[in-house]
Amino acid sequence: MRKIVIHSQNRDFGALLRGLLADIEAHFVVTTSRIELLRVCKLSLYDLILTDDLRMFMNGSDMMEQIRQGGFLPQIFVFSHDLSEESAVALLEVGVNQFLTLPIAPEKLRHKINKIEYQQ
């Protein structure tokens, strides 16, 4: 079964994502702080992180290394209302897998998630 973390400091956004993905078979964990996100990533290997907290990967942050712990998983999808080309390039360079512009069609999001291979 897929293991997905929904991370947002905005509880409403996290709840909205969880609701949009209710029909996807997965084990979901919702985090609202970076400390909590790191804790759950250290306890278990997740397939996907969905987040609107793009700043945690900017300005020389080592969050990607802490989240992935030397591996390729989890994949990371970042949501944003407004993402400049420079920001997008910077995030790609640190290893973010997908940028999703808000608002996003629920079908498009579910399709992208369903294409991800997950750990057995």
mmCIF file of C-alpha atoms in Angstrom:
data_model
loop_
_atom_site.group_PDB
_atom_site.id
_atom_site.type_symbol
_atom_site.label_atom_id
_atom_site.label_comp_id
_atom_site.label_asym_id
_atom_site.label_seq_id
_atom_site.Cartn_x
_atom_site.Cartn_y
_atom_site.Cartn_z
ATOM 1 C CA MET A 1 0.000 0.000 0.000
ATOM 2 C CA ARG A 2 1.233 3.497 -0.823
ATOM 3 C CA LYS A 3 2.461 5.623 2.054
ATOM 4 C CA ILE A 4 1.820 9.342 1.613
ATOM 5 C CA VAL A 5 2.628 12.324 3.821
ATOM 6 C CA ILE A 6 0.564 15.479 3.440
ATOM 7 C CA HIS A 7 2.567 18.350 4.919
ATOM 8 C CA SER A 8 1.220 21.853 5.350
ATOM 9 C CA GLN A 9 1.362 24.378 8.144
ATOM 10 C CA ASN A 10 -2.120 25.366 6.940
ATOM 11 C CA ARG A 11 -4.465 22.768 8.448
ATOM 12 C CA ASP A 12 -7.231 23.658 5.973
ATOM 13 C CA PHE A 13 -4.974 22.945 2.993
ATOM 14 C CA GLY A 14 -3.911 19.615 4.483
ATOM 15 C CA ALA A 15 -7.533 18.651 5.123
ATOM 16 C CA LEU A 16 -8.492 19.687 1.588
ATOM 17 C CA LEU A 17 -5.768 17.486 0.057
ATOM 18 C CA ARG A 18 -6.751 14.571 2.284
ATOM 19 C CA GLY A 19 -10.367 14.958 1.167
ATOM 20 C CA LEU A 20 -9.424 15.145 -2.520
ATOM 21 C CA LEU A 21 -7.475 11.898 -2.177
ATOM 22 C CA ALA A 22 -10.030 9.989 -0.126
ATOM 23 C CA ASP A 23 -10.586 7.451 -2.918
ATOM 24 C CA ILE A 24 -6.871 6.600 -3.285
ATOM 25 C CA GLU A 25 -5.837 3.461 -1.452
ATOM 26 C CA ALA A 26 -2.960 4.621 0.719
ATOM 27 C CA HIS A 27 -1.768 5.066 4.261
ATOM 28 C CA PHE A 28 -1.873 8.839 4.889
ATOM 29 C CA VAL A 29 -0.033 10.831 7.515
ATOM 30 C CA VAL A 30 -0.748 14.540 7.906
ATOM 31 C CA THR A 31 1.930 16.818 9.407
ATOM 32 C CA THR A 32 1.703 20.500 10.240
ATOM 33 C CA SER A 33 5.287 21.303 11.239
ATOM 34 C CA ARG A 34 8.676 20.643 9.698
ATOM 35 C CA ILE A 35 9.826 18.945 12.904
ATOM 36 C CA GLU A 36 6.874 16.564 12.715
ATOM 37 C CA LEU A 37 7.572 15.921 9.018
ATOM 38 C CA LEU A 38 11.190 15.009 9.738
ATOM 39 C CA ARG A 39 10.144 12.774 12.613
ATOM 40 C CA VAL A 40 7.735 10.717 10.493
ATOM 41 C CA CYS A 41 10.275 10.460 7.646
ATOM 42 C CA LYS A 42 12.874 9.101 10.068
ATOM 43 C CA LEU A 43 10.457 6.535 11.462
ATOM 44 C CA SER A 44 9.345 5.077 8.123
ATOM 45 C CA LEU A 45 10.011 5.242 4.381
ATOM 46 C CA TYR A 46 7.241 7.064 2.528
ATOM 47 C CA ASP A 47 6.502 6.994 -1.201
ATOM 48 C CA LEU A 48 5.287 10.561 -1.564
ATOM 49 C CA ILE A 49 5.198 13.900 0.221
ATOM 50 C CA LEU A 50 2.630 16.473 -0.846
ATOM 51 C CA THR A 51 3.420 19.954 0.466
ATOM 52 C CA ASP A 52 2.767 23.638 -0.029
ATOM 53 C CA ASP A 53 5.851 24.502 2.063
ATOM 54 C CA LEU A 54 8.257 25.191 -0.794
ATOM 55 C CA ARG A 55 10.419 27.478 1.342
ATOM 56 C CA MET A 56 11.715 24.529 3.335
ATOM 57 C CA PHE A 57 13.798 23.523 0.308
ATOM 58 C CA MET A 58 15.144 26.998 -0.512
ATOM 59 C CA ASN A 59 18.252 28.988 0.406
ATOM 60 C CA GLY A 60 20.692 26.177 1.030
ATOM 61 C CA SER A 61 18.374 24.136 3.244
ATOM 62 C CA ASP A 62 19.311 20.511 3.888
ATOM 63 C CA MET A 63 15.672 19.422 4.303
ATOM 64 C CA MET A 64 15.790 17.245 1.184
ATOM 65 C CA GLU A 65 18.704 15.237 2.605
ATOM 66 C CA GLN A 66 16.989 14.932 5.964
ATOM 67 C CA ILE A 67 13.715 13.794 4.402
ATOM 68 C CA ARG A 68 15.234 11.320 1.953
ATOM 69 C CA GLN A 69 18.073 10.105 4.201
ATOM 70 C CA GLY A 70 20.328 9.314 1.255
ATOM 71 C CA GLY A 71 17.696 7.572 -0.881
ATOM 72 C CA PHE A 72 15.477 8.501 -3.802
ATOM 73 C CA LEU A 73 12.194 8.257 -1.919
ATOM 74 C CA PRO A 74 9.960 9.864 -1.062
ATOM 75 C CA GLN A 75 8.984 11.700 -4.204
ATOM 76 C CA ILE A 76 8.035 15.276 -3.410
ATOM 77 C CA PHE A 77 5.223 17.260 -5.001
ATOM 78 C CA VAL A 78 5.119 20.984 -4.215
ATOM 79 C CA PHE A 79 1.933 23.028 -4.559
ATOM 80 C CA SER A 80 2.017 26.775 -5.118
ATOM 81 C CA HIS A 81 -0.284 29.567 -6.259
ATOM 82 C CA ASP A 82 2.582 31.540 -7.719
ATOM 83 C CA LEU A 83 5.912 29.988 -8.593
ATOM 84 C CA SER A 84 8.498 31.977 -10.510
ATOM 85 C CA GLU A 85 10.673 30.270 -13.092
ATOM 86 C CA GLU A 86 13.736 30.904 -10.916
ATOM 87 C CA SER A 87 12.059 29.275 -7.917
ATOM 88 C CA ALA A 88 10.981 26.295 -10.010
ATOM 89 C CA VAL A 89 14.501 25.762 -11.332
ATOM 90 C CA ALA A 90 15.984 26.069 -7.837
ATOM 91 C CA LEU A 91 13.554 23.497 -6.459
ATOM 92 C CA LEU A 92 14.219 21.096 -9.331
ATOM 93 C CA GLU A 93 17.927 21.398 -8.657
ATOM 94 C CA VAL A 94 17.479 20.290 -5.045
ATOM 95 C CA GLY A 95 15.361 17.306 -6.108
ATOM 96 C CA VAL A 96 11.668 18.234 -5.969
ATOM 97 C CA ASN A 97 9.848 15.911 -8.379
ATOM 98 C CA GLN A 98 6.723 17.865 -9.358
ATOM 99 C CA PHE A 99 5.344 21.395 -9.190
ATOM 100 C CA LEU A 100 1.594 21.692 -9.143
ATOM 101 C CA THR A 101 -0.002 25.076 -9.639
ATOM 102 C CA LEU A 102 -3.050 25.832 -7.539
ATOM 103 C CA PRO A 103 -5.870 25.477 -8.046
ATOM 104 C CA ILE A 104 -5.411 21.938 -9.328
ATOM 105 C CA ALA A 105 -8.008 19.626 -10.825
ATOM 106 C CA PRO A 106 -8.544 16.695 -8.442
ATOM 107 C CA GLU A 107 -8.463 14.217 -11.350
ATOM 108 C CA LYS A 108 -5.062 15.526 -12.455
ATOM 109 C CA LEU A 109 -3.658 15.150 -8.940
ATOM 110 C CA ARG A 110 -5.003 11.618 -8.520
ATOM 111 C CA HIS A 111 -3.613 10.665 -11.948
ATOM 112 C CA LYS A 112 -0.121 11.900 -11.010
ATOM 113 C CA ILE A 113 -0.223 10.051 -7.704
ATOM 114 C CA ASN A 114 -1.462 6.838 -9.280
ATOM 115 C CA LYS A 115 1.506 6.841 -11.674
ATOM 116 C CA ILE A 116 4.002 6.635 -8.791
ATOM 117 C CA GLU A 117 5.486 3.255 -8.033
ATOM 118 C CA TYR A 118 5.463 2.495 -4.372
ATOM 119 C CA GLN A 119 7.451 0.362 -1.952
ATOM 120 C CA GLN A 120 6.024 -3.128 -1.405
#
